[in-house]
Amino acid sequence: ASLQIWAMAANELKTLDREAIARRIRGGSFRGTLLGDISFAPNGQLANRHYVFSVQGQKMVVEKGN
């Protein structure tokens, strides 16, 4: 989803300027990514939780989360 978010920001801003895209991502929200809606804190860290799941023996198991 990181490349998708970068592309969404670049398309919205109509620029490939790295600093402008970084400013858009920091503190911003992006709807409809491969992982759902994603938001970032002003420091650029994820503001919401995401988890990786697998199915083991017909049960969903959380592999990792942030």
PDB file of C-alpha atoms in Angstrom:
ATOM      1  CA  ALA A   1       0.000   0.000   0.000  1.00  0.00           C
ATOM      2  CA  SER A   2       2.975   2.337   0.425  1.00  0.00           C
ATOM      3  CA  LEU A   3       3.449   2.783  -3.328  1.00  0.00           C
ATOM      4  CA  GLN A   4      -0.296   3.236  -3.726  1.00  0.00           C
ATOM      5  CA  ILE A   5      -0.301   5.998  -1.081  1.00  0.00           C
ATOM      6  CA  TRP A   6       2.681   7.692  -2.725  1.00  0.00           C
ATOM      7  CA  ALA A   7       0.876   7.574  -6.100  1.00  0.00           C
ATOM      8  CA  MET A   8      -2.354   8.902  -4.578  1.00  0.00           C
ATOM      9  CA  ALA A   9      -0.474  11.844  -3.062  1.00  0.00           C
ATOM     10  CA  ALA A  10       1.453  12.555  -6.289  1.00  0.00           C
ATOM     11  CA  ASN A  11      -1.722  12.436  -8.395  1.00  0.00           C
ATOM     12  CA  GLU A  12      -3.600  14.680  -5.988  1.00  0.00           C
ATOM     13  CA  LEU A  13      -0.780  17.244  -5.935  1.00  0.00           C
ATOM     14  CA  LYS A  14       0.015  16.829  -9.657  1.00  0.00           C
ATOM     15  CA  THR A  15       3.736  16.794  -8.891  1.00  0.00           C
ATOM     16  CA  LEU A  16       6.592  14.358  -8.345  1.00  0.00           C
ATOM     17  CA  ASP A  17       8.303  16.707  -5.881  1.00  0.00           C
ATOM     18  CA  ARG A  18       9.511  14.502  -3.018  1.00  0.00           C
ATOM     19  CA  GLU A  19       9.121  17.134  -0.308  1.00  0.00           C
ATOM     20  CA  ALA A  20       5.607  18.080  -1.406  1.00  0.00           C
ATOM     21  CA  ILE A  21       4.538  14.434  -1.458  1.00  0.00           C
ATOM     22  CA  ALA A  22       6.104  13.809   1.964  1.00  0.00           C
ATOM     23  CA  ARG A  23       4.234  16.821   3.400  1.00  0.00           C
ATOM     24  CA  ARG A  24       0.952  15.471   1.964  1.00  0.00           C
ATOM     25  CA  ILE A  25       1.503  12.030   3.481  1.00  0.00           C
ATOM     26  CA  ARG A  26       2.559  13.287   6.943  1.00  0.00           C
ATOM     27  CA  GLY A  27      -0.593  13.896   8.949  1.00  0.00           C
ATOM     28  CA  GLY A  28      -2.771  12.870   6.011  1.00  0.00           C
ATOM     29  CA  SER A  29      -5.413  10.224   5.373  1.00  0.00           C
ATOM     30  CA  PHE A  30      -5.889   8.003   2.345  1.00  0.00           C
ATOM     31  CA  ARG A  31      -9.127   6.153   1.583  1.00  0.00           C
ATOM     32  CA  GLY A  32      -9.521   2.926  -0.349  1.00  0.00           C
ATOM     33  CA  THR A  33      -5.977   1.544  -0.290  1.00  0.00           C
ATOM     34  CA  LEU A  34      -5.210  -2.158  -0.565  1.00  0.00           C
ATOM     35  CA  LEU A  35      -5.194  -2.251   3.249  1.00  0.00           C
ATOM     36  CA  GLY A  36      -8.270  -0.068   3.680  1.00  0.00           C
ATOM     37  CA  ASP A  37      -8.273   3.518   4.903  1.00  0.00           C
ATOM     38  CA  ILE A  38      -4.873   4.618   6.216  1.00  0.00           C
ATOM     39  CA  SER A  39      -3.943   7.705   8.234  1.00  0.00           C
ATOM     40  CA  PHE A  40      -0.558   9.076   9.231  1.00  0.00           C
ATOM     41  CA  ALA A  41       0.496  11.111  12.257  1.00  0.00           C
ATOM     42  CA  PRO A  42       2.303  14.425  11.648  1.00  0.00           C
ATOM     43  CA  ASN A  43       5.649  12.630  12.143  1.00  0.00           C
ATOM     44  CA  GLY A  44       4.821  10.221   9.286  1.00  0.00           C
ATOM     45  CA  GLN A  45       4.110   7.165  11.443  1.00  0.00           C
ATOM     46  CA  LEU A  46       0.920   5.156  10.935  1.00  0.00           C
ATOM     47  CA  ALA A  47      -1.913   6.601  12.996  1.00  0.00           C
ATOM     48  CA  ASN A  48      -4.109   3.496  12.836  1.00  0.00           C
ATOM     49  CA  ARG A  49      -3.455  -0.178  13.428  1.00  0.00           C
ATOM     50  CA  HIS A  50      -3.047  -2.793  10.709  1.00  0.00           C
ATOM     51  CA  TYR A  51      -2.669  -6.529  11.131  1.00  0.00           C
ATOM     52  CA  VAL A  52      -1.400  -9.416   9.025  1.00  0.00           C
ATOM     53  CA  PHE A  53      -3.495 -12.575   9.346  1.00  0.00           C
ATOM     54  CA  SER A  54      -3.098 -16.147   8.189  1.00  0.00           C
ATOM     55  CA  VAL A  55      -5.419 -19.132   8.333  1.00  0.00           C
ATOM     56  CA  GLN A  56      -4.087 -22.101  10.281  1.00  0.00           C
ATOM     57  CA  GLY A  57      -6.281 -25.132  10.875  1.00  0.00           C
ATOM     58  CA  GLN A  58      -9.437 -23.224   9.851  1.00  0.00           C
ATOM     59  CA  LYS A  59      -8.684 -20.434  12.370  1.00  0.00           C
ATOM     60  CA  MET A  60      -7.540 -16.904  11.686  1.00  0.00           C
ATOM     61  CA  VAL A  61      -4.233 -16.178  13.409  1.00  0.00           C
ATOM     62  CA  VAL A  62      -2.699 -12.716  13.839  1.00  0.00           C
ATOM     63  CA  GLU A  63       0.839 -12.923  12.465  1.00  0.00           C
ATOM     64  CA  LYS A  64       1.797  -9.356  13.338  1.00  0.00           C
ATOM     65  CA  GLY A  65       0.296  -6.033  14.158  1.00  0.00           C
ATOM     66  CA  ASN A  66       1.548  -2.527  14.685  1.00  0.00           C
TER      67      ASN A  66
END
